[in-house]
Coordinates of C-alpha atoms and ligand atoms in Angstrom, one line a residue:
Chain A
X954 CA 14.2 -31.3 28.2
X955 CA 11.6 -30.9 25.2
X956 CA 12.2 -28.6 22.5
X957 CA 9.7 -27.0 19.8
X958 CA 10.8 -24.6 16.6
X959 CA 8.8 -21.6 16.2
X960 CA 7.9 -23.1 12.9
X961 CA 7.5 -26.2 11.2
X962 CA 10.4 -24.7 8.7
X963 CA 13.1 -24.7 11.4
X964 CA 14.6 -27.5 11.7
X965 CA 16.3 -28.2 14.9
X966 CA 18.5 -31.1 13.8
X967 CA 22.5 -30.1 14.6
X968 CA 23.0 -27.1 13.0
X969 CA 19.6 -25.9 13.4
X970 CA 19.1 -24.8 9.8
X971 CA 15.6 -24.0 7.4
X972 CA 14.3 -26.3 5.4
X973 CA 11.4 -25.0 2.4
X974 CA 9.0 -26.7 0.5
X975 CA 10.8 -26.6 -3.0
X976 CA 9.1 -26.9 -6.2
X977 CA 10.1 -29.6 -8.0
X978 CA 9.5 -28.6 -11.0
X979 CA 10.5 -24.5 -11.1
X980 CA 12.4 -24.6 -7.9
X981 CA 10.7 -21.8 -6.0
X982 CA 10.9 -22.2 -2.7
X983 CA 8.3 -21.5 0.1
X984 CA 8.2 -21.6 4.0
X985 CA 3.9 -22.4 4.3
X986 CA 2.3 -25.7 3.6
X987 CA 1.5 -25.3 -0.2
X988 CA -1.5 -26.2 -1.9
X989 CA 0.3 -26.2 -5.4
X990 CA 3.2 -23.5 -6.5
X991 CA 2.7 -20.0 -6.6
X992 CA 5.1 -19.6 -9.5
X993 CA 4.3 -22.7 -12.2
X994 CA 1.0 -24.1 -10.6
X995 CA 2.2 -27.5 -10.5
X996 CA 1.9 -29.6 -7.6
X997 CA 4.9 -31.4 -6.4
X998 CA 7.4 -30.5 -3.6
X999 CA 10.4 -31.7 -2.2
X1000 CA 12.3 -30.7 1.2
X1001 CA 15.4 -28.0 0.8
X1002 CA 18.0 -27.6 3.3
X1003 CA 18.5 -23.4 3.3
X1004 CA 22.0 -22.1 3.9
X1005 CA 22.3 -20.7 7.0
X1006 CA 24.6 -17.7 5.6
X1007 CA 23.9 -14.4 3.9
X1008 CA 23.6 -10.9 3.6
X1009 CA 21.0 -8.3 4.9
X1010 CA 19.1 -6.4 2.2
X1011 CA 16.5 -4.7 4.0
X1012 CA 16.0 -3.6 7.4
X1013 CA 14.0 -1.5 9.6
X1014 CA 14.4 -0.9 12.8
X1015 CA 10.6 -0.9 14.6
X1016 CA 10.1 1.3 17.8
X1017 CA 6.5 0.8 17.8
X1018 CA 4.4 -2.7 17.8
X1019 CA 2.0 -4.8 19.7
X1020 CA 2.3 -4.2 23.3
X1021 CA 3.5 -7.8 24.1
X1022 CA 6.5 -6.7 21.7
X1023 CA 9.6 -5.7 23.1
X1024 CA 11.1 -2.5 21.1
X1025 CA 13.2 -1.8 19.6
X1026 CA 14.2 -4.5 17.5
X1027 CA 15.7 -5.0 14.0
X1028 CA 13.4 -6.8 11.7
X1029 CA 15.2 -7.8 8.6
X1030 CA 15.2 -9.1 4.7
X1031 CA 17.8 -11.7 4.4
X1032 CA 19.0 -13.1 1.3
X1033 CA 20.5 -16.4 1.9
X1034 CA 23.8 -17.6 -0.5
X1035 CA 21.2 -20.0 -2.5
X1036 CA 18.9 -17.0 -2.9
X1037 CA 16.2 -17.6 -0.7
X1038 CA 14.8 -15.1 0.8
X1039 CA 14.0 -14.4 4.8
X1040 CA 12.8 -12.4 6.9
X1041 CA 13.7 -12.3 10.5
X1042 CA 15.1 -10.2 13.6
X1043 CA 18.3 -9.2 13.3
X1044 CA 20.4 -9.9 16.5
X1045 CA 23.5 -9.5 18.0
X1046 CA 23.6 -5.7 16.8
X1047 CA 22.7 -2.7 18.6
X1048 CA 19.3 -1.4 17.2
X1049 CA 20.7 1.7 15.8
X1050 CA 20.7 2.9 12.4
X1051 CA 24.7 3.6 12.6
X1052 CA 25.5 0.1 14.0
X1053 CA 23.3 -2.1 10.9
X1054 CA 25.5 -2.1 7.2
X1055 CA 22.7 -3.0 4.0
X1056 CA 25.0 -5.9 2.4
X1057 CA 26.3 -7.0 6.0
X1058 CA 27.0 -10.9 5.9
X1059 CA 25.1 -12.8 8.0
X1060 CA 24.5 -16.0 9.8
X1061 CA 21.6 -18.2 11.4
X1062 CA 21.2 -18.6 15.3
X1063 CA 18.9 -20.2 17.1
X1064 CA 17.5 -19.0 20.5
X1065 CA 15.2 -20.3 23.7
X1066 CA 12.5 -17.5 23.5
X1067 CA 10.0 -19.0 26.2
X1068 CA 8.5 -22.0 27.8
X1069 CA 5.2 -23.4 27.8
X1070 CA 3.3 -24.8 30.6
X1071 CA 5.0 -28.1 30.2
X1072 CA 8.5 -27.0 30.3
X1073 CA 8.4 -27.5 26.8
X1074 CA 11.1 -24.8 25.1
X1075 CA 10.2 -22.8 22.1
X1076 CA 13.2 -22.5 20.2
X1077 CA 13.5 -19.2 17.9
X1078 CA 15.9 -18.1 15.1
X1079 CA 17.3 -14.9 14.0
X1080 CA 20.6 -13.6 12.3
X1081 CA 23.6 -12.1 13.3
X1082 CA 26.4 -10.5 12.1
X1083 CA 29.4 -13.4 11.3
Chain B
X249 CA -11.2 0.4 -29.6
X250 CA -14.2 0.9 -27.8
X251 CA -15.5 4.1 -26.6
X252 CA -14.0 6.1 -24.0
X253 CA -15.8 6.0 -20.1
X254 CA -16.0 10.0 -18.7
X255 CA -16.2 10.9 -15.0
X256 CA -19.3 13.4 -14.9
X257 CA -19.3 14.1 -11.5
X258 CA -17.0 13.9 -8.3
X259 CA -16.6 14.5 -5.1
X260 CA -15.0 13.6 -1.5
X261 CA -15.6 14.4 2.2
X262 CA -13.2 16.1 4.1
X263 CA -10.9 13.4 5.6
X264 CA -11.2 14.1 9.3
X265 CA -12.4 11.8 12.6
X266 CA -16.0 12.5 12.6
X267 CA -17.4 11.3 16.0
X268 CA -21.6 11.2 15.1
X269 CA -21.6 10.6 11.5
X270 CA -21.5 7.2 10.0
X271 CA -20.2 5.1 7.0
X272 CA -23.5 5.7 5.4
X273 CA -23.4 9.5 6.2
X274 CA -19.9 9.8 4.7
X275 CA -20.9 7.8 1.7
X276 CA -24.3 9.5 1.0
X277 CA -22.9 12.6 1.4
X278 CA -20.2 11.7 -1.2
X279 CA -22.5 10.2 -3.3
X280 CA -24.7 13.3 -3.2
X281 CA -22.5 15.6 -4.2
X282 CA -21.3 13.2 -7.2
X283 CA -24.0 13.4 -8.4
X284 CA -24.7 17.3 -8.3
X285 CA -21.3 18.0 -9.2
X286 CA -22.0 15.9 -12.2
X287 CA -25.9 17.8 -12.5
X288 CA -27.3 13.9 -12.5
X289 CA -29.9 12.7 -10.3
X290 CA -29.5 9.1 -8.5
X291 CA -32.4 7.8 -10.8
X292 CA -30.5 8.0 -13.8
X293 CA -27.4 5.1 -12.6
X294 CA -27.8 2.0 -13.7
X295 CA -24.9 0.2 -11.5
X296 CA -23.4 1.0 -7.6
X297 CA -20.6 -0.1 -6.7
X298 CA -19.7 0.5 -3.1
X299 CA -15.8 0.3 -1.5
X300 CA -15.0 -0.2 1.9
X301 CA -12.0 -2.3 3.2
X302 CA -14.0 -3.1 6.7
X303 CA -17.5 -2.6 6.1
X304 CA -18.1 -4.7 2.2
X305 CA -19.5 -7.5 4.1
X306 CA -22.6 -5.4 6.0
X307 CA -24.2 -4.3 2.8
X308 CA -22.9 -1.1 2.8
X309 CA -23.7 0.0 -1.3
X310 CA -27.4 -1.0 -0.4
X311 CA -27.5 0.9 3.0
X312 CA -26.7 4.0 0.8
X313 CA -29.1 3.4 -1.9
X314 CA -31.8 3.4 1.3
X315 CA -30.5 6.9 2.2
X316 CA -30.1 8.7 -0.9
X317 CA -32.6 6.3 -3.5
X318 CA -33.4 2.9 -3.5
X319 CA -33.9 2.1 -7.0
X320 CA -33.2 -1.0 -7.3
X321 CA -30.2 -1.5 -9.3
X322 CA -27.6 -3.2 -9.3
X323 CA -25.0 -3.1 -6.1
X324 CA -21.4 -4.3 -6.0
X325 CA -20.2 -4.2 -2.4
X326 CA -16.1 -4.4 -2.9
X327 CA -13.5 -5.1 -0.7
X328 CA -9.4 -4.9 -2.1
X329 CA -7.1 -3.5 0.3
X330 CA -6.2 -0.3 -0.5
X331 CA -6.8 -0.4 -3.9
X332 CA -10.7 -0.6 -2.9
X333 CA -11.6 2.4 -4.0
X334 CA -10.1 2.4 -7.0
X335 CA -11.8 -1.1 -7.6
X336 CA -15.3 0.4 -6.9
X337 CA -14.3 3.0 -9.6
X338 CA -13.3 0.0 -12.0
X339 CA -16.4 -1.7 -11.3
X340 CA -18.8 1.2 -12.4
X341 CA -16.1 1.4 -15.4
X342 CA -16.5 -2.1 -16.4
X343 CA -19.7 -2.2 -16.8
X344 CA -20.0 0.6 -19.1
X345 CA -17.3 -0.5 -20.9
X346 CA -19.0 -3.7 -21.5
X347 CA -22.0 -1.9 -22.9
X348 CA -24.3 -3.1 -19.2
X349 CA -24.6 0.1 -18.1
X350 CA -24.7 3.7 -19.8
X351 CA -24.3 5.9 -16.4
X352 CA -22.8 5.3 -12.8
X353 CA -22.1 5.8 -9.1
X354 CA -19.2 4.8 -7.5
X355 CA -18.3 5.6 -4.2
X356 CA -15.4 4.7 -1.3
X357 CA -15.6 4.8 2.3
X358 CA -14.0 4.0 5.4
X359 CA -14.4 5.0 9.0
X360 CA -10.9 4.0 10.7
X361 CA -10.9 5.7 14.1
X362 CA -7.7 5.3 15.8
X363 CA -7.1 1.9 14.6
X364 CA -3.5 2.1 15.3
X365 CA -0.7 0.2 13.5
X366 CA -3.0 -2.1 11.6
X367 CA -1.4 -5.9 11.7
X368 CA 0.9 -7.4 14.1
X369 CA -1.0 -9.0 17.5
X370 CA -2.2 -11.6 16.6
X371 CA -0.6 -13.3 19.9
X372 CA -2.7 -16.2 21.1
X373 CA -4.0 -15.6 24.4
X374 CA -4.5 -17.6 27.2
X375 CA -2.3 -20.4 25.5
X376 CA 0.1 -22.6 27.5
X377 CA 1.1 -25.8 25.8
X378 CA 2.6 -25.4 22.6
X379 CA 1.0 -26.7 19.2
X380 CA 2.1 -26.0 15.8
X381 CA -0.8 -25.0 13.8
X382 CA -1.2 -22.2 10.5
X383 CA 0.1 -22.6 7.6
X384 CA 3.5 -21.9 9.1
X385 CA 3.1 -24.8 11.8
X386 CA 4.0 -21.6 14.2
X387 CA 3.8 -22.3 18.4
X388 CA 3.7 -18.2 19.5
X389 CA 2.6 -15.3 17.3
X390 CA 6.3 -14.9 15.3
X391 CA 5.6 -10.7 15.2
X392 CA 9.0 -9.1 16.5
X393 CA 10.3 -12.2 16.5
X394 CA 10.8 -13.0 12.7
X395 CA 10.4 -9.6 11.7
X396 CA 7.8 -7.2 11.9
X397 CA 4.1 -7.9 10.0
X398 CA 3.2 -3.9 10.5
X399 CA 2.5 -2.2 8.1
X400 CA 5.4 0.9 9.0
X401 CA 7.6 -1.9 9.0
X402 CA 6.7 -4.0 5.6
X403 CA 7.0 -0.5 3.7
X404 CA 10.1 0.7 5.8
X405 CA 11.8 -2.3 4.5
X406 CA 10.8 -1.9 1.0
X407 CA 12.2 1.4 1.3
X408 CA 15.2 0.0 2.5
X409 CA 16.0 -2.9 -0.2
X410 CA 15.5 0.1 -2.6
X411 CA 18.4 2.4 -1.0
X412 CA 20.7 -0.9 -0.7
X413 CA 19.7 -1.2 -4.3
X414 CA 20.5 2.1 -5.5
X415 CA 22.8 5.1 -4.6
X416 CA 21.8 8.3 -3.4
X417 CA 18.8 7.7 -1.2
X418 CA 18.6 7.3 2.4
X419 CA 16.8 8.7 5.9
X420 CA 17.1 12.3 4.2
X421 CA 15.6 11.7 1.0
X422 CA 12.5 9.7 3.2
X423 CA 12.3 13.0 5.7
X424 CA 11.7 15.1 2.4
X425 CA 9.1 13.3 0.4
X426 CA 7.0 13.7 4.1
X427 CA 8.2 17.6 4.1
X428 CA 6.9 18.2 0.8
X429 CA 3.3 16.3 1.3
X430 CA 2.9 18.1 4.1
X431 CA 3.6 21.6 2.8
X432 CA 1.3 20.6 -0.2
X433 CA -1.5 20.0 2.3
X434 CA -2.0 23.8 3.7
X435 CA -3.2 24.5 0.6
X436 CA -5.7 21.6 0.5
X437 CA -8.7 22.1 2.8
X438 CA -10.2 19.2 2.6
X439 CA -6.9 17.7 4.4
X440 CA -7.2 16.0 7.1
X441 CA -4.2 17.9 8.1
X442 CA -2.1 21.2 6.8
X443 CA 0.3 21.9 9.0
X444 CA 3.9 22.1 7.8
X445 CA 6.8 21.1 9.5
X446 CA 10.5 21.6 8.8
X447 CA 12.6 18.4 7.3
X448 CA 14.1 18.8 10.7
X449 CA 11.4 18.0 12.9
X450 CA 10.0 15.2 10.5
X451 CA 13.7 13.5 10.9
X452 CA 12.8 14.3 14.8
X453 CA 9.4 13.2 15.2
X454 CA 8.9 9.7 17.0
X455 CA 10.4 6.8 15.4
X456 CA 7.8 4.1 14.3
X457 CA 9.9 2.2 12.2
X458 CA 13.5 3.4 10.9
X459 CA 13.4 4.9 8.8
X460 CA 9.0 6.1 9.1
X461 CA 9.1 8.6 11.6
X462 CA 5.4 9.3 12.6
X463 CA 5.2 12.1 10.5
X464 CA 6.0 10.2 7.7
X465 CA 3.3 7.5 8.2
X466 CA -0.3 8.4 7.2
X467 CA -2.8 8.7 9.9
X468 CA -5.8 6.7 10.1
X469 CA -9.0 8.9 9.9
X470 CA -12.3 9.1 8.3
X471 CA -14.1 9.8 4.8
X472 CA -15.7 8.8 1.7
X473 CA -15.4 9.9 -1.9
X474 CA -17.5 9.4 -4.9
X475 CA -17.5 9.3 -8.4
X476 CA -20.3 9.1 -11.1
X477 CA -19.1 7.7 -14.5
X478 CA -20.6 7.6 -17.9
X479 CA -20.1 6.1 -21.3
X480 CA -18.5 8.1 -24.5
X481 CA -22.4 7.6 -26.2
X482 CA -24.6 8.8 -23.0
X483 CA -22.3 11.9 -22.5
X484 CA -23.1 13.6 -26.1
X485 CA -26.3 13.6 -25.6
X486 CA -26.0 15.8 -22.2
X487 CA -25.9 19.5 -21.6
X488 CA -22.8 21.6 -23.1
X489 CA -21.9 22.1 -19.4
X490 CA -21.9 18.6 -18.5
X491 CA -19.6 17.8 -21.8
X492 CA -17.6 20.4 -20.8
X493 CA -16.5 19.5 -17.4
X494 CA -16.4 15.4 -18.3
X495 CA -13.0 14.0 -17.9
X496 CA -11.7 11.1 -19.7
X497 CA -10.6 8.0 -18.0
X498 CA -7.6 7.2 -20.6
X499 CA -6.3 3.9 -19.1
X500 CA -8.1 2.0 -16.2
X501 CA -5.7 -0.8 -14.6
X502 CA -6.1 -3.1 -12.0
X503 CA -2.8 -5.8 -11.2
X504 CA -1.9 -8.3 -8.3
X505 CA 1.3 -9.2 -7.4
X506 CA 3.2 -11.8 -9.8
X507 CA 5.0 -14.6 -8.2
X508 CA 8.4 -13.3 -7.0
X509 CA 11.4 -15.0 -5.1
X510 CA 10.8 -13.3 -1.5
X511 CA 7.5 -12.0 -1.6
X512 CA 6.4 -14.8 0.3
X513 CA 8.2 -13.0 3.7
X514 CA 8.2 -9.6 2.2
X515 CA 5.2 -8.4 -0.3
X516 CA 6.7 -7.2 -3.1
X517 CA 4.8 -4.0 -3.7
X518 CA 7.4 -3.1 -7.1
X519 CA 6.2 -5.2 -9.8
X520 CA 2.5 -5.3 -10.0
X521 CA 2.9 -1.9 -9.7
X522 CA 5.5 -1.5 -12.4
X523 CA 3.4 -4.0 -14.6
X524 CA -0.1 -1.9 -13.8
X525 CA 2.1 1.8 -15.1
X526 CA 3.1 0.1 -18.4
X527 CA -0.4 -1.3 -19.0
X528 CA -2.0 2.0 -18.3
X529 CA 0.3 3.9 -20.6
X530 CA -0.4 1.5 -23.2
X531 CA -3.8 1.7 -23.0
X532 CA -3.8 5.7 -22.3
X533 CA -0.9 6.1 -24.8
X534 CA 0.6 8.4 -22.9
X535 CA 4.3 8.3 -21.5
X536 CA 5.1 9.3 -17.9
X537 CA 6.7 12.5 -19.5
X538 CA 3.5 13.5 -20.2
X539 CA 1.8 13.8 -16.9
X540 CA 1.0 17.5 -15.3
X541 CA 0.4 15.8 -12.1
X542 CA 0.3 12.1 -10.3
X543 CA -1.5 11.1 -6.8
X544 CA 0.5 8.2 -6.2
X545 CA 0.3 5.9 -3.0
X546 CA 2.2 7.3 0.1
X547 CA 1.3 5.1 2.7
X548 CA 4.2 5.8 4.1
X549 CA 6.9 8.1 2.4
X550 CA 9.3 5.0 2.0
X551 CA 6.1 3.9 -0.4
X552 CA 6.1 7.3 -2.4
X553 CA 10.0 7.3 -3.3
X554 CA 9.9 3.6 -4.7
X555 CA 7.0 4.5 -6.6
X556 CA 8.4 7.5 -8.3
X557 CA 10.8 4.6 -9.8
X558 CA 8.0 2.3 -10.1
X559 CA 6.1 4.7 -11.8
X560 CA 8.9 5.6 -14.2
X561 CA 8.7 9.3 -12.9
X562 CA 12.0 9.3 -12.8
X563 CA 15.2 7.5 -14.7
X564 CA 15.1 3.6 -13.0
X565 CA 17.6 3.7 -10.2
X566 CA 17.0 7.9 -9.8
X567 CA 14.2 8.0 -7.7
X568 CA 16.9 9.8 -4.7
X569 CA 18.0 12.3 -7.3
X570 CA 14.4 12.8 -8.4
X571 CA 13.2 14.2 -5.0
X572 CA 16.5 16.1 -4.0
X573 CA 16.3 17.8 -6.9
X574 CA 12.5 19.2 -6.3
X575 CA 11.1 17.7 -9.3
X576 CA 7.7 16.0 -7.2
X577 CA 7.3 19.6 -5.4
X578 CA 4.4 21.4 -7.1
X579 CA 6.3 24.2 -8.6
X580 CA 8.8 21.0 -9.9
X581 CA 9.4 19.3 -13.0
X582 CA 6.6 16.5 -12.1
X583 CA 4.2 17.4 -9.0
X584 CA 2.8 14.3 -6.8
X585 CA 0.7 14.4 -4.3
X586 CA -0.4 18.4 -4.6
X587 CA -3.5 16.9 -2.1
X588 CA -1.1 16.6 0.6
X589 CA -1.0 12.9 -0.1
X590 CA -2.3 9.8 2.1
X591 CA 0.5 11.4 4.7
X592 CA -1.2 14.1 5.3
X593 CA -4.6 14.3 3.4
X594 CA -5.3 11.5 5.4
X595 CA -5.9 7.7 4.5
X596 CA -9.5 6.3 4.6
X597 CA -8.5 3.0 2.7
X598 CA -11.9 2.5 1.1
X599 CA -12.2 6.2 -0.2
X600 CA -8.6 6.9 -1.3
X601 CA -8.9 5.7 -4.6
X602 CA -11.3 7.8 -5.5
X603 CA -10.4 10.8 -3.7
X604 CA -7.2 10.9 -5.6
X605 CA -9.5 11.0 -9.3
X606 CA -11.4 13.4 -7.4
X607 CA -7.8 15.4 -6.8
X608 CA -6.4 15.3 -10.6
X609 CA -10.1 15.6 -12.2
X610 CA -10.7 18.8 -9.8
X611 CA -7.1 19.9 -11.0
X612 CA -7.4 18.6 -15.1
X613 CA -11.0 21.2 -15.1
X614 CA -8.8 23.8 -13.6
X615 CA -11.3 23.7 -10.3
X616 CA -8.8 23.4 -7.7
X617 CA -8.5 27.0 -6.0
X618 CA -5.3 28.0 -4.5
X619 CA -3.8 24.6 -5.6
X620 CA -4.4 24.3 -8.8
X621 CA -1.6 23.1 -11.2
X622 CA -1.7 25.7 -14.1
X623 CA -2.4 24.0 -17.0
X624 CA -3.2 20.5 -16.0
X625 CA -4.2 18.0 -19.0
X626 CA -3.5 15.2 -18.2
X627 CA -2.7 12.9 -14.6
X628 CA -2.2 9.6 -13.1
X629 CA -3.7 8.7 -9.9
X630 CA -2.2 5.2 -8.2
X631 CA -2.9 2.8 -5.2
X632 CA -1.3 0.0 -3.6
X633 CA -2.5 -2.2 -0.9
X634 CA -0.8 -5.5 0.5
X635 CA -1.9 -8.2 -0.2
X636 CA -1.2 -7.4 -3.2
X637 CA -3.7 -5.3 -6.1
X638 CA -3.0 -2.1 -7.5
X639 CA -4.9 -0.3 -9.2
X640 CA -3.8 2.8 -11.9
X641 CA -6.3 5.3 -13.7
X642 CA -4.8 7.6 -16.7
X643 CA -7.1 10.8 -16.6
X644 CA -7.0 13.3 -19.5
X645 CA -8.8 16.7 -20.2
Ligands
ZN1021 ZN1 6.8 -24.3 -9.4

């Protein structure tokens, strides 16, 4: 059975982990095909694995989107332990203020949202509570 | 230093859904009353420049100019998120500054509807086989599945990282920046709402995004506002009146966002607007303590309490105290958004910033009615949109 990652910056290789485009020269890290780096202007990249662990430091909780969305769900700011940055559902927790912790430790799952017409699987990520 | 730029005449719409009139009704009838209010006649600009986030590619400044007088100048059609109006306004101010232009007209517009959420949706229809493609290399649209993309959301979030940040603010402290923009609003007539509700019912309203409730999202609606500027030189040689009621545009500031770890998932709406307040204080040299009264950008009200830090309304870190402990109301310490704010004045992108100079100049000549701020001298007026450009204007009497 075929798999596909949602995006290109998912890897699915056992674990499934992220993988940026990392300046080589500044080290900022980004998740889009770059054209040169948004931080030094300079124009060489290399690939870098992103730890798959981290802490929440921003959340919301959204009730209301498109209407192929299901709601509620918790969208959330992730900042990994090598300080990168993500943003992401939050799953595994109950979509309720009282249930979600700002600083909560975190981890990287991968999911089968849908199929295509092929069978093929689209394979998603979030991050849960560990 | 070069010579000061004055605003000489201003004016905005009520913010409201109109069903009949136009973008060009709603800007020629700004632009009209610019122009009286400033006792100037259209034939006496030398520059236009014309805002509107979804109508700057149809020609809009020109379309005007047809209505109200087509004479032949020059027209700057500008487009910059929500900062557009503010970037019309910096146009007109440019030019004069660089000695191009001695008098004129900017004006902001945007006819919104019920355009809902804004962002989001982009889900590919009819697809069936996957294939990587965007700059992401993404196979479905990744809204509500990587995190949200609307606009509630992105500023509910920022909101967010600032209480995990810093103590003392949290759902409560968002509830009561919307409870104090909306009680500012009944006195406001040109709102596009002034209705007041408890901090109760704002807490209680739907939930868009926790913590936005809908009454602490700005509605989409309809309006224009218009300015008409003039340099330090042209202005002495007007009418005593004219002098009189000319207000100075201290500082003039427009920023985008500097490269920051994150803002590539989240925009980072803090520091080009932190680096756009310490430019216009420089240039204004004036100091936050200074300011009668700010229009800063509520979007939503997780925007306005960031901003109050952002700002430097309030000590860095304080911005939870600074609303519990009334300072922002208008009989406070530091009143913000006396208009009723983007939450409840209403949110036209392309005219907001320059209906929030038209809100501290109408307040700084001590114009504004049953909402005046006694004693006004000198205010800030500040927009945001994603993307990211801000855009800051010092005002002084
Ligand atoms: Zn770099």
């Amino acid at each position: 059975m075929s798999q596909i990652p949602i995006v290109e910056y998912l890897s699915l290789d056992d674990p499934p982990h992220l993988v940026a485009n990392e300046c080589k020269n500044c080290k900022a890290r980004f998740f889009d095909r770059r054209n040169a780096c948004g931080n030094c202007g300079t124009t060489e990249f290399q690939k870098a694995k992103v730890s798959s662990t981290g802490k929440l430091v921003a959340f919301s909780i959204v009730h209301r989107a498109a209407p192929t969305i299901p709601v509620p769900y918790i969208s959330g700011l992730v900042e990994t332990d090598d300080n990168t940055t993500v943003r992401s559902n939050i799953i595994g927790v109950e979509p309720s203020p009282e249930h979600i912790e700002l600083g909560m430790a975190l981890e990287l799952e991968t999911y089968e949202l849908e199929k295509d017409d092929k069978g093929t699987a689209c394979i998603a990520f979030g991050y849960k509570p560990v | 230093m070069s010579q000061p730029v004055w605003i000489l005449g201003v004016s905005m719409t009520k913010f409201a859904r109109y069903e009949d009139e136009d973008c060009v009704d709603l800007a020629s009838t700004a632009a009209l009353a610019a122009l009286n209010d400033g006792g100037i006649s259209i034939n006496e600009m030398d520059i236009m420049a014309c805002g509107s986030l979804f109508q700057a590619s149809a020609g809009l400044g020109q379309q005007v100019l047809g209505q109200i007088g087509q004479t032949g100048i020059p027209v700057y059609n500008v487009s910059n998120a929500c900062a557009t109006g503010a970037t019309a306004l910096r146009t007109v101010y440019m030019s004069i500054k660089a000695g191009e232009s001695e008098m004129g007209l900017a004006v902001g517009v945007e006819k919104m509807g019920k355009m809902g959420l804004l962002a989001g949706a982009d889900k590919k229809a009819d697809e069936n086989v996957y294939e990587p493609s965007g700059r992401y290399g993404s196979v479905v649209s990744v809204d509500g599945i990587l995190g949200t993309n609307t606009m509630p959301g992105v500023f509910a979030q920022a909101g967010m990282k600032y209480a995990y940040e810093n103590d003392g603010v949290g759902f409560e402290q968002f509830a009561k920046v919307a409870y104090k923009n909306h009680k500012h609003s009944i006195l406001n007539p040109l709102a596009q709402y002034q209705k007041e509700f408890s901090e109760e019912e704002i807490q209680q309203s739907p939930m868009m995004s926790y913590p936005n409730t809908l009454l602490m999202c700005c509605p989409t609606g309809d309006g224009a506002a218009a300015a008409v500027l003039v340099s330090d030189e042209k202005l002495k040689t007007l009418s005593a009146e004219q002098q009189d009621r000319a207000v100075k545009i201290s500082a003039s500031v427009l920023t985008s966002d500097p490269y920051v770890e994150g803002g590539q998932v989240q925009p980072d709406v803090n520091t080009l607007t932190r680096n756009a307040a310490e430019k216009a204080y420089e240039e204004a040299g004036v100091g936050p303590d200074e300011l009668d009264l700010v229009e800063l950008h509520d979007c939503f009200a997780t925007a306005e309490l960031i901003h109050y830090d952002n700002l430097k309304l309030c000590e860095s870190g304080g911005a939870g105290d600074f609303i519990d402990s009334g300072a922002p109301f208008r009989d406070g310490k530091l009143p913000v958004n006396v208009s009723g704010g983007l939450i409840s004045k209403g949110h036209p992108i392309g005219a907001t910033g320059i209906a929030n100079v038209f809100e501290v100049s109408t307040h700084l000549r001590n114009e504004a009615g049953d909402r005046q701020i006694e004693g006004a001298k000198v205010g800030l007026t500040h927009v945001i949109g994603l993307g990211s450009s801000c855009g800051i204007h010092i005002l002084e009497k």
